[in-house]
Amino acid sequence: MKKIFLVLSIALCNSFTFAQKPTTVTGHFTGIPAGTPIVFEKLNYSFVKPIDTFKVAADGGFIFKDSVKEEGLYRIRLTDALNVLVVLQPTTQLVKIETDTVRMKTFDYTVEGSPLTAQIRDFVIQANQKYGVVQSLGAELQNPMLPDSIKQMKQMQLNFYNSQATLFVQSYLDTVTSPVIGSFGGLSFIDVKSDVKFATKLEKRLYDTYKDNSLVHDFVAHAEDLKKQMEPPSAFPVGSEVPDIVLKDTSGKEIHLYDIKDKYVLIDFWASWCGPCRAENPNVAAMYQKYKDKGFTVFSISLDSDKKKWETAIAKDKLAWPYHVSELKGWQSQICQPWKIQSIPSNFLIDKDKKVIGNNLRGEDLQNVLQQLLDKQ
C-alpha cells in the first residue's frame, strides 16, 4: 500500500518575505473550536517551511498570505491526519477553501480560485480509494483463521486491485502537466524500487521541462538515491579499464576478450534459463546486426551449466556474434566474483581502449548509446 509521502525533515524558517501582491488563501474549517491554531506551510520532500500560524475565528474562518515565486505545494495543517493540500502558482491571487473535520479525514474539500488544488484533491481521493481496497484485502489476509482456499482467492483479488491502482496512478502521471502534482504523485504513490522504468520516465519528463522547480528537483534526487541503493557497486564503473577475460567457447577453444581489437564491445552476462535475459536477447541481436559493420560486437558470458541448453538458446535467439563463452558452472562460475555479478542480465559496454562507457544498458538505453556512438561513422 502506497501512502502519501511523509516529509523526512523539518527546516524551521522564521523569516517572512513580503511581496507587493501576495497570494491569499482563506476559507472556513467548520467544527473546529475558536482559537484552534492551524499552520500554513510549504512542502518539499526534503523540508517543510512554516509560513504562518492562524488561530481560527468563531466561524472557523482563517486567512493566510505568502509571496509565491514558483509553482509549489502547500499544506494547511490542523494535525498530521487533518490537513488540506494546496497548489499555488505565482499568478494565483485568491484561493477559498471550505471543509469540516469529518470531510477532511477523506481529503474532501471545496476550493475556488485554484484549479490545480482541485486537481490534486481529486487525484489523491481516487488513488486512496483504489489503494484502500488493496489495504483492506491485505488486512483480511493477516487473519490466521482464514481457510487456505479463501486466502488464495483474497490474494488474487489483492493482486488484481493493486495492479488496477498502479495502472491508474501511472496513467494519470503520464499525462499530468503540473510539475508539482507530477512530483507529488511520484513521491507519494510510485514505489521507485519496483517501478524503476516508470519512475525513470517520469523523472525525465518532469526534469526536461521543469528542472528549476524545487519539488521536481527533490523528486528526481530522491528517486536517483533509491535507485543507487538498489544497485550493488559495479566492479568496473564508467571510466575504468576492464581486465582481460579468458574463457572457453562452445567448441572448447579459449577466447580472449583482449583479442577483440578496435571495436566497441558489449560484455553480456546471461543464461539460457534466465527469462529476462532471453527477453532482452532480441534487442541485443538487432543491435549487433545493425552495427556489426560499424565497429560493434558482443562478448557473451553464459552462466549455464548445461551445454546443450546453452547452445540451443544461442541458435534459437539468433545470437550471431562469434564470442560465446562459459565455464558451464552456473552461479559457481569463477568469473562472477571479480565482476561482482549478483544478478542477470548484466552488461558492460566498453570502448576500443577497453574502458567502460556504460553499465546495464538495455532496450532503448542500449539503442540510444550505440546510435550516438556509431550512426555517424
GROMACS .gro file of C-alpha atoms in nm:
model
  377
    1MET     CA    1   0.000   0.000   0.000
    2LYS     CA    2   0.150   0.327  -0.106
    3LYS     CA    3   0.075   0.624   0.116
    4ILE     CA    4   0.102   0.999   0.082
    5PHE     CA    5   0.463   1.085   0.146
    6LEU     CA    6   0.587   1.196   0.484
    7VAL     CA    7   0.842   1.476   0.479
    8LEU     CA    8   1.156   1.342   0.639
    9SER     CA    9   1.299   1.655   0.794
   10ILE     CA   10   1.184   1.997   0.907
   11ALA     CA   11   1.385   2.311   0.838
   12LEU     CA   12   1.246   2.584   1.059
   13CYS     CA   13   1.234   2.920   0.891
   14ASN     CA   14   1.104   3.220   1.085
   15SER     CA   15   1.160   3.478   0.818
   16PHE     CA   16   0.865   3.602   0.611
   17THR     CA   17   0.910   3.766   0.277
   18PHE     CA   18   0.651   4.028   0.189
   19ALA     CA   19   0.558   4.081  -0.173
   20GLN     CA   20   0.362   4.364  -0.324
   21LYS     CA   21   0.087   4.126  -0.431
   22PRO     CA   22   0.095   3.818  -0.206
   23THR     CA   23  -0.129   3.521  -0.270
   24THR     CA   24  -0.418   3.494  -0.025
   25VAL     CA   25  -0.556   3.162   0.098
   26THR     CA   26  -0.873   3.190   0.301
   27GLY     CA   27  -1.183   2.993   0.393
   28HIS     CA   28  -1.355   2.808   0.677
   29PHE     CA   29  -1.289   2.486   0.865
   30THR     CA   30  -1.613   2.423   1.050
   31GLY     CA   31  -1.632   2.203   1.356
   32ILE     CA   32  -1.309   2.344   1.496
   33PRO     CA   33  -1.318   2.533   1.829
   34ALA     CA   34  -1.243   2.905   1.803
   35GLY     CA   35  -0.881   2.983   1.874
   36THR     CA   36  -0.752   2.647   1.748
   37PRO     CA   37  -0.416   2.705   1.577
   38ILE     CA   38  -0.374   2.591   1.217
   39VAL     CA   39  -0.044   2.608   1.032
   40PHE     CA   40   0.025   2.715   0.674
   41GLU     CA   41   0.345   2.562   0.536
   42LYS     CA   42   0.526   2.490   0.211
   43LEU     CA   43   0.616   2.127   0.142
   44ASN     CA   44   0.913   1.977  -0.032
   45TYR     CA   45   1.040   1.622   0.005
   46SER     CA   46   1.345   1.734   0.199
   47PHE     CA   47   1.191   2.006   0.415
   48VAL     CA   48   0.882   2.180   0.549
   49LYS     CA   49   0.886   2.558   0.552
   50PRO     CA   50   0.640   2.710   0.802
   51ILE     CA   51   0.482   3.023   0.656
   52ASP     CA   52   0.234   3.132   0.924
   53THR     CA   53   0.007   3.019   1.207
   54PHE     CA   54  -0.352   3.137   1.244
   55LYS     CA   55  -0.599   3.087   1.529
   56VAL     CA   56  -0.934   3.016   1.368
   57ALA     CA   57  -1.224   3.253   1.422
   58ALA     CA   58  -1.553   3.159   1.587
   59ASP     CA   59  -1.698   3.058   1.249
   60GLY     CA   60  -1.388   2.853   1.162
   61GLY     CA   61  -1.253   3.125   0.936
   62PHE     CA   62  -0.885   3.168   0.855
   63ILE     CA   63  -0.661   3.370   0.624
   64PHE     CA   64  -0.303   3.320   0.510
   65LYS     CA   65  -0.077   3.511   0.273
   66ASP     CA   66   0.250   3.429   0.103
   67SER     CA   67   0.473   3.555  -0.174
   68VAL     CA   68   0.468   3.271  -0.429
   69LYS     CA   69   0.775   3.260  -0.655
   70GLU     CA   70   0.725   2.918  -0.816
   71GLU     CA   71   0.452   2.660  -0.851
   72GLY     CA   72   0.460   2.492  -0.514
   73LEU     CA   73   0.286   2.251  -0.281
   74TYR     CA   74   0.142   2.395   0.039
   75ARG     CA   75  -0.047   2.247   0.333
   76ILE     CA   76  -0.297   2.391   0.578
   77ARG     CA   77  -0.244   2.165   0.878
   78LEU     CA   78  -0.467   2.115   1.177
   79THR     CA   79  -0.299   1.785   1.268
   80ASP     CA   80  -0.089   1.533   1.074
   81ALA     CA   81  -0.410   1.344   0.994
   82LEU     CA   82  -0.627   1.652   0.930
   83ASN     CA   83  -0.487   1.877   0.662
   84VAL     CA   84  -0.553   2.019   0.318
   85LEU     CA   85  -0.308   2.031   0.027
   86VAL     CA   86  -0.295   2.348  -0.183
   87VAL     CA   87  -0.109   2.405  -0.510
   88LEU     CA   88  -0.016   2.770  -0.563
   89GLN     CA   89   0.137   2.946  -0.864
   90PRO     CA   90   0.290   3.293  -0.891
   91THR     CA   91  -0.024   3.402  -1.079
   92THR     CA   92  -0.260   3.272  -0.809
   93GLN     CA   93  -0.429   3.565  -0.634
   94LEU     CA   94  -0.708   3.434  -0.410
   95VAL     CA   95  -0.794   3.079  -0.303
   96LYS     CA   96  -1.100   2.991  -0.095
   97ILE     CA   97  -1.128   2.655   0.081
   98GLU     CA   98  -1.428   2.514   0.269
   99THR     CA   99  -1.444   2.188   0.466
  100ASP     CA  100  -1.501   2.040   0.810
  101THR     CA  101  -1.318   1.792   1.031
  102VAL     CA  102  -1.528   1.497   0.908
  103ARG     CA  103  -1.478   1.565   0.537
  104MET     CA  104  -1.112   1.645   0.593
  105LYS     CA  105  -1.048   1.285   0.701
  106THR     CA  106  -1.125   1.169   0.347
  107PHE     CA  107  -0.944   1.461   0.181
  108ASP     CA  108  -1.279   1.617   0.083
  109TYR     CA  109  -1.293   1.994   0.050
  110THR     CA  110  -1.429   2.255  -0.189
  111VAL     CA  111  -1.193   2.503  -0.349
  112GLU     CA  112  -1.224   2.819  -0.558
  113GLY     CA  113  -0.950   3.011  -0.734
  114SER     CA  114  -0.703   2.723  -0.780
  115PRO     CA  115  -0.781   2.452  -1.040
  116LEU     CA  116  -0.457   2.272  -0.952
  117THR     CA  117  -0.567   2.241  -0.589
  118ALA     CA  118  -0.892   2.079  -0.704
  119GLN     CA  119  -0.690   1.855  -0.935
  120ILE     CA  120  -0.454   1.727  -0.664
  121ARG     CA  121  -0.751   1.674  -0.432
  122ASP     CA  122  -0.933   1.460  -0.690
  123PHE     CA  123  -0.618   1.261  -0.770
  124VAL     CA  124  -0.548   1.181  -0.405
  125ILE     CA  125  -0.910   1.084  -0.337
  126GLN     CA  126  -0.919   0.843  -0.632
  127ALA     CA  127  -0.577   0.693  -0.560
  128ASN     CA  128  -0.656   0.649  -0.190
  129GLN     CA  129  -0.985   0.481  -0.272
  130LYS     CA  130  -0.815   0.234  -0.505
  131TYR     CA  131  -0.529   0.155  -0.269
  132GLY     CA  132  -0.776   0.144   0.021
  133VAL     CA  133  -0.928  -0.170  -0.131
  134VAL     CA  134  -0.578  -0.321  -0.151
  135GLN     CA  135  -0.508  -0.229   0.211
  136SER     CA  136  -0.838  -0.381   0.326
  137LEU     CA  137  -0.767  -0.708   0.147
  138GLY     CA  138  -0.417  -0.712   0.294
  139ALA     CA  139  -0.563  -0.678   0.643
  140GLU     CA  140  -0.802  -0.967   0.576
  141LEU     CA  141  -0.513  -1.187   0.467
  142GLN     CA  142  -0.347  -1.138   0.807
  143ASN     CA  143  -0.627  -1.340   0.970
  144PRO     CA  144  -0.467  -1.673   1.076
  145MET     CA  145  -0.809  -1.842   1.086
  146LEU     CA  146  -0.874  -1.778   0.717
  147PRO     CA  147  -0.902  -2.106   0.519
  148ASP     CA  148  -0.635  -2.159   0.251
  149SER     CA  149  -0.893  -2.158  -0.029
  150ILE     CA  150  -1.023  -1.818   0.084
  151LYS     CA  151  -0.667  -1.688   0.125
  152GLN     CA  152  -0.588  -1.781  -0.235
  153MET     CA  153  -0.899  -1.603  -0.358
  154LYS     CA  154  -0.824  -1.293  -0.147
  155GLN     CA  155  -0.464  -1.288  -0.270
  156MET     CA  156  -0.582  -1.300  -0.631
  157GLN     CA  157  -0.818  -1.013  -0.560
  158LEU     CA  158  -0.542  -0.814  -0.391
  159ASN     CA  159  -0.310  -0.864  -0.687
  160PHE     CA  160  -0.581  -0.755  -0.929
  161TYR     CA  161  -0.681  -0.440  -0.739
  162ASN     CA  162  -0.320  -0.348  -0.675
  163SER     CA  163  -0.242  -0.370  -1.047
  164GLN     CA  164  -0.551  -0.159  -1.124
  165ALA     CA  165  -0.446   0.104  -0.869
  166THR     CA  166  -0.092   0.113  -1.009
  167LEU     CA  167  -0.225   0.143  -1.364
  168PHE     CA  168  -0.448   0.435  -1.261
  169VAL     CA  169  -0.160   0.623  -1.097
  170GLN     CA  170   0.081   0.561  -1.383
  171SER     CA  171  -0.175   0.658  -1.648
  172TYR     CA  172  -0.255   0.977  -1.458
  173LEU     CA  173   0.109   1.076  -1.405
  174ASP     CA  174   0.189   1.001  -1.770
  175THR     CA  175  -0.026   1.295  -1.879
  176VAL     CA  176  -0.033   1.540  -1.587
  177THR     CA  177   0.124   1.874  -1.682
  178SER     CA  178   0.168   2.026  -1.337
  179PRO     CA  179   0.526   1.975  -1.213
  180VAL     CA  180   0.404   1.984  -0.853
  181ILE     CA  181   0.129   1.724  -0.897
  182GLY     CA  182   0.361   1.506  -1.107
  183SER     CA  183   0.636   1.517  -0.844
  184PHE     CA  184   0.393   1.473  -0.557
  185GLY     CA  185   0.239   1.170  -0.727
  186GLY     CA  186   0.582   1.023  -0.794
  187LEU     CA  187   0.687   1.069  -0.433
  188SER     CA  188   0.356   0.953  -0.285
  189PHE     CA  189   0.231   0.668  -0.500
  190ILE     CA  190   0.524   0.532  -0.701
  191ASP     CA  191   0.749   0.268  -0.547
  192VAL     CA  192   1.074   0.351  -0.725
  193LYS     CA  193   1.229   0.017  -0.634
  194SER     CA  194   0.955  -0.186  -0.803
  195ASP     CA  195   0.860   0.066  -1.074
  196VAL     CA  196   1.209   0.172  -1.183
  197LYS     CA  197   1.125   0.204  -1.552
  198PHE     CA  198   0.817   0.420  -1.494
  199ALA     CA  199   0.986   0.632  -1.226
  200THR     CA  200   1.277   0.699  -1.461
  201LYS     CA  201   1.041   0.801  -1.742
  202LEU     CA  202   0.851   1.036  -1.509
  203GLU     CA  203   1.175   1.185  -1.376
  204LYS     CA  204   1.300   1.259  -1.727
  205ARG     CA  205   0.976   1.415  -1.846
  206LEU     CA  206   0.944   1.644  -1.544
  207TYR     CA  207   1.311   1.736  -1.530
  208ASP     CA  208   1.338   1.813  -1.902
  209THR     CA  209   1.058   2.069  -1.871
  210TYR     CA  210   1.063   2.187  -1.509
  211LYS     CA  211   1.416   2.132  -1.381
  212ASP     CA  212   1.414   2.465  -1.193
  213ASN     CA  213   1.114   2.367  -0.982
  214SER     CA  214   1.229   2.274  -0.632
  215LEU     CA  215   0.981   1.986  -0.584
  216VAL     CA  216   1.081   1.837  -0.920
  217HIS     CA  217   1.444   1.864  -0.812
  218ASP     CA  218   1.363   1.684  -0.485
  219PHE     CA  219   1.169   1.407  -0.660
  220VAL     CA  220   1.447   1.339  -0.909
  221ALA     CA  221   1.716   1.343  -0.637
  222HIS     CA  222   1.514   1.109  -0.414
  223ALA     CA  223   1.439   0.865  -0.696
  224GLU     CA  224   1.801   0.856  -0.808
  225ASP     CA  225   1.917   0.792  -0.449
  226LEU     CA  226   1.678   0.499  -0.421
  227LYS     CA  227   1.797   0.352  -0.750
  228LYS     CA  228   2.159   0.377  -0.638
  229GLN     CA  229   2.072   0.192  -0.316
  230MET     CA  230   1.919  -0.088  -0.524
  231GLU     CA  231   2.226  -0.149  -0.734
  232PRO     CA  232   2.537  -0.313  -0.584
  233PRO     CA  233   2.858  -0.123  -0.656
  234SER     CA  234   2.984  -0.205  -1.002
  235ALA     CA  235   3.312  -0.390  -1.022
  236PHE     CA  236   3.407  -0.164  -1.311
  237PRO     CA  237   3.235   0.176  -1.306
  238VAL     CA  238   3.225   0.404  -1.606
  239GLY     CA  239   3.577   0.522  -1.694
  240SER     CA  240   3.758   0.219  -1.551
  241GLU     CA  241   3.952  -0.029  -1.762
  242VAL     CA  242   3.836  -0.390  -1.757
  243PRO     CA  243   4.080  -0.681  -1.733
  244ASP     CA  244   4.112  -0.949  -1.997
  245ILE     CA  245   3.866  -1.238  -1.989
  246VAL     CA  246   3.983  -1.582  -2.097
  247LEU     CA  247   3.711  -1.848  -2.121
  248LYS     CA  248   3.623  -2.138  -2.349
  249ASP     CA  249   3.364  -2.120  -2.628
  250THR     CA  250   3.114  -2.389  -2.731
  251SER     CA  251   3.390  -2.587  -2.909
  252GLY     CA  252   3.625  -2.578  -2.611
  253LYS     CA  253   3.856  -2.315  -2.760
  254GLU     CA  254   3.990  -2.040  -2.533
  255ILE     CA  255   3.865  -1.695  -2.629
  256HIS     CA  256   4.034  -1.375  -2.509
  257LEU     CA  257   3.838  -1.053  -2.470
  258TYR     CA  258   4.158  -0.860  -2.543
  259ASP     CA  259   4.188  -1.028  -2.882
  260ILE     CA  260   3.897  -0.813  -3.000
  261LYS     CA  261   4.057  -0.501  -3.144
  262ASP     CA  262   3.919  -0.163  -3.247
  263LYS     CA  263   3.560  -0.237  -3.153
  264TYR     CA  264   3.301  -0.130  -2.901
  265VAL     CA  265   3.215  -0.447  -2.709
  266LEU     CA  266   2.907  -0.531  -2.503
  267ILE     CA  267   3.020  -0.777  -2.237
  268ASP     CA  268   2.692  -0.953  -2.170
  269PHE     CA  269   2.630  -1.188  -1.876
  270TRP     CA  270   2.328  -1.411  -1.937
  271ALA     CA  271   2.196  -1.770  -1.931
  272SER     CA  272   1.953  -1.985  -2.125
  273TRP     CA  273   1.739  -2.033  -1.811
  274CYS     CA  274   1.714  -1.656  -1.741
  275GLY     CA  275   1.376  -1.523  -1.862
  276PRO     CA  276   1.473  -1.151  -1.857
  277CYS     CA  277   1.794  -1.238  -2.043
  278ARG     CA  278   1.604  -1.419  -2.316
  279ALA     CA  279   1.356  -1.131  -2.338
  280GLU     CA  280   1.643  -0.885  -2.395
  281ASN     CA  281   1.829  -1.105  -2.645
  282PRO     CA  282   1.625  -0.991  -2.950
  283ASN     CA  283   1.724  -0.630  -2.880
  284VAL     CA  284   2.093  -0.719  -2.845
  285ALA     CA  285   2.076  -0.930  -3.162
  286ALA     CA  286   1.913  -0.643  -3.352
  287MET     CA  287   2.183  -0.402  -3.235
  288TYR     CA  288   2.452  -0.645  -3.344
  289GLN     CA  289   2.304  -0.677  -3.691
  290LYS     CA  290   2.267  -0.302  -3.722
  291TYR     CA  291   2.614  -0.203  -3.602
  292LYS     CA  292   2.842  -0.505  -3.659
  293ASP     CA  293   2.992  -0.339  -3.965
  294LYS     CA  294   3.043  -0.010  -3.781
  295GLY     CA  295   3.268  -0.138  -3.503
  296PHE     CA  296   3.035  -0.309  -3.254
  297THR     CA  297   3.024  -0.666  -3.127
  298VAL     CA  298   2.907  -0.870  -2.829
  299PHE     CA  299   3.108  -1.088  -2.592
  300SER     CA  300   2.853  -1.320  -2.426
  301ILE     CA  301   2.934  -1.492  -2.096
  302SER     CA  302   2.681  -1.759  -2.008
  303LEU     CA  303   2.608  -1.877  -1.654
  304ASP     CA  304   2.469  -2.201  -1.788
  305SER     CA  305   2.566  -2.542  -1.656
  306ASP     CA  306   2.405  -2.744  -1.935
  307LYS     CA  307   2.600  -2.712  -2.260
  308LYS     CA  308   2.317  -2.835  -2.482
  309LYS     CA  309   2.068  -2.583  -2.343
  310TRP     CA  310   2.329  -2.306  -2.383
  311GLU     CA  311   2.391  -2.394  -2.748
  312THR     CA  312   2.018  -2.432  -2.819
  313ALA     CA  313   1.948  -2.086  -2.676
  314ILE     CA  314   2.224  -1.929  -2.885
  315ALA     CA  315   2.072  -2.077  -3.201
  316LYS     CA  316   1.711  -2.010  -3.111
  317ASP     CA  317   1.771  -1.645  -3.015
  318LYS     CA  318   1.990  -1.594  -3.326
  319LEU     CA  319   2.289  -1.463  -3.132
  320ALA     CA  320   2.509  -1.445  -3.441
  321TRP     CA  321   2.829  -1.297  -3.298
  322PRO     CA  322   3.127  -1.534  -3.264
  323TYR     CA  323   3.210  -1.467  -2.899
  324HIS     CA  324   3.016  -1.708  -2.674
  325VAL     CA  325   3.199  -1.836  -2.365
  326SER     CA  326   3.109  -2.015  -2.044
  327GLU     CA  327   3.258  -2.213  -1.757
  328LEU     CA  328   2.938  -2.422  -1.752
  329LYS     CA  329   2.924  -2.394  -1.374
  330GLY     CA  330   2.615  -2.175  -1.334
  331TRP     CA  331   2.642  -1.941  -1.037
  332GLN     CA  332   2.958  -2.123  -0.931
  333SER     CA  333   3.141  -1.970  -1.229
  334GLN     CA  334   3.462  -1.807  -1.111
  335ILE     CA  335   3.402  -1.506  -1.337
  336CYS     CA  336   3.114  -1.387  -1.117
  337GLN     CA  337   3.326  -1.283  -0.819
  338PRO     CA  338   3.573  -1.036  -0.979
  339TRP     CA  339   3.296  -0.887  -1.194
  340LYS     CA  340   3.053  -0.871  -0.895
  341ILE     CA  341   2.776  -1.041  -1.090
  342GLN     CA  342   2.486  -1.090  -0.848
  343SER     CA  343   2.202  -1.096  -1.098
  344ILE     CA  344   2.150  -1.134  -1.473
  345PRO     CA  345   2.109  -0.993  -1.728
  346SER     CA  346   2.406  -0.771  -1.655
  347ASN     CA  347   2.636  -0.600  -1.903
  348PHE     CA  348   2.926  -0.361  -1.954
  349LEU     CA  349   2.978  -0.160  -2.272
  350ILE     CA  350   3.348  -0.093  -2.330
  351ASP     CA  351   3.522   0.124  -2.586
  352LYS     CA  352   3.817   0.043  -2.811
  353ASP     CA  353   4.057   0.105  -2.520
  354LYS     CA  354   3.873  -0.148  -2.300
  355LYS     CA  355   3.729   0.126  -2.079
  356VAL     CA  356   3.372   0.108  -1.954
  357ILE     CA  357   3.135   0.362  -2.109
  358GLY     CA  358   2.807   0.212  -1.986
  359ASN     CA  359   2.667  -0.040  -1.737
  360ASN     CA  360   2.349  -0.246  -1.763
  361LEU     CA  361   2.227  -0.086  -2.086
  362ARG     CA  362   1.907  -0.249  -2.206
  363GLY     CA  363   1.630  -0.179  -2.455
  364GLU     CA  364   1.617   0.182  -2.566
  365ASP     CA  365   1.913   0.273  -2.345
  366LEU     CA  366   2.146   0.045  -2.542
  367GLN     CA  367   1.998   0.161  -2.871
  368ASN     CA  368   2.045   0.528  -2.784
  369VAL     CA  369   2.407   0.487  -2.675
  370LEU     CA  370   2.504   0.290  -2.986
  371GLN     CA  371   2.322   0.537  -3.207
  372GLN     CA  372   2.521   0.824  -3.059
  373LEU     CA  373   2.848   0.634  -3.094
  374LEU     CA  374   2.813   0.472  -3.432
  375ASP     CA  375   2.544   0.623  -3.654
  376LYS     CA  376   2.777   0.896  -3.771
  377GLN     CA  377   3.051   0.653  -3.871
   0.00000   0.00000   0.00000
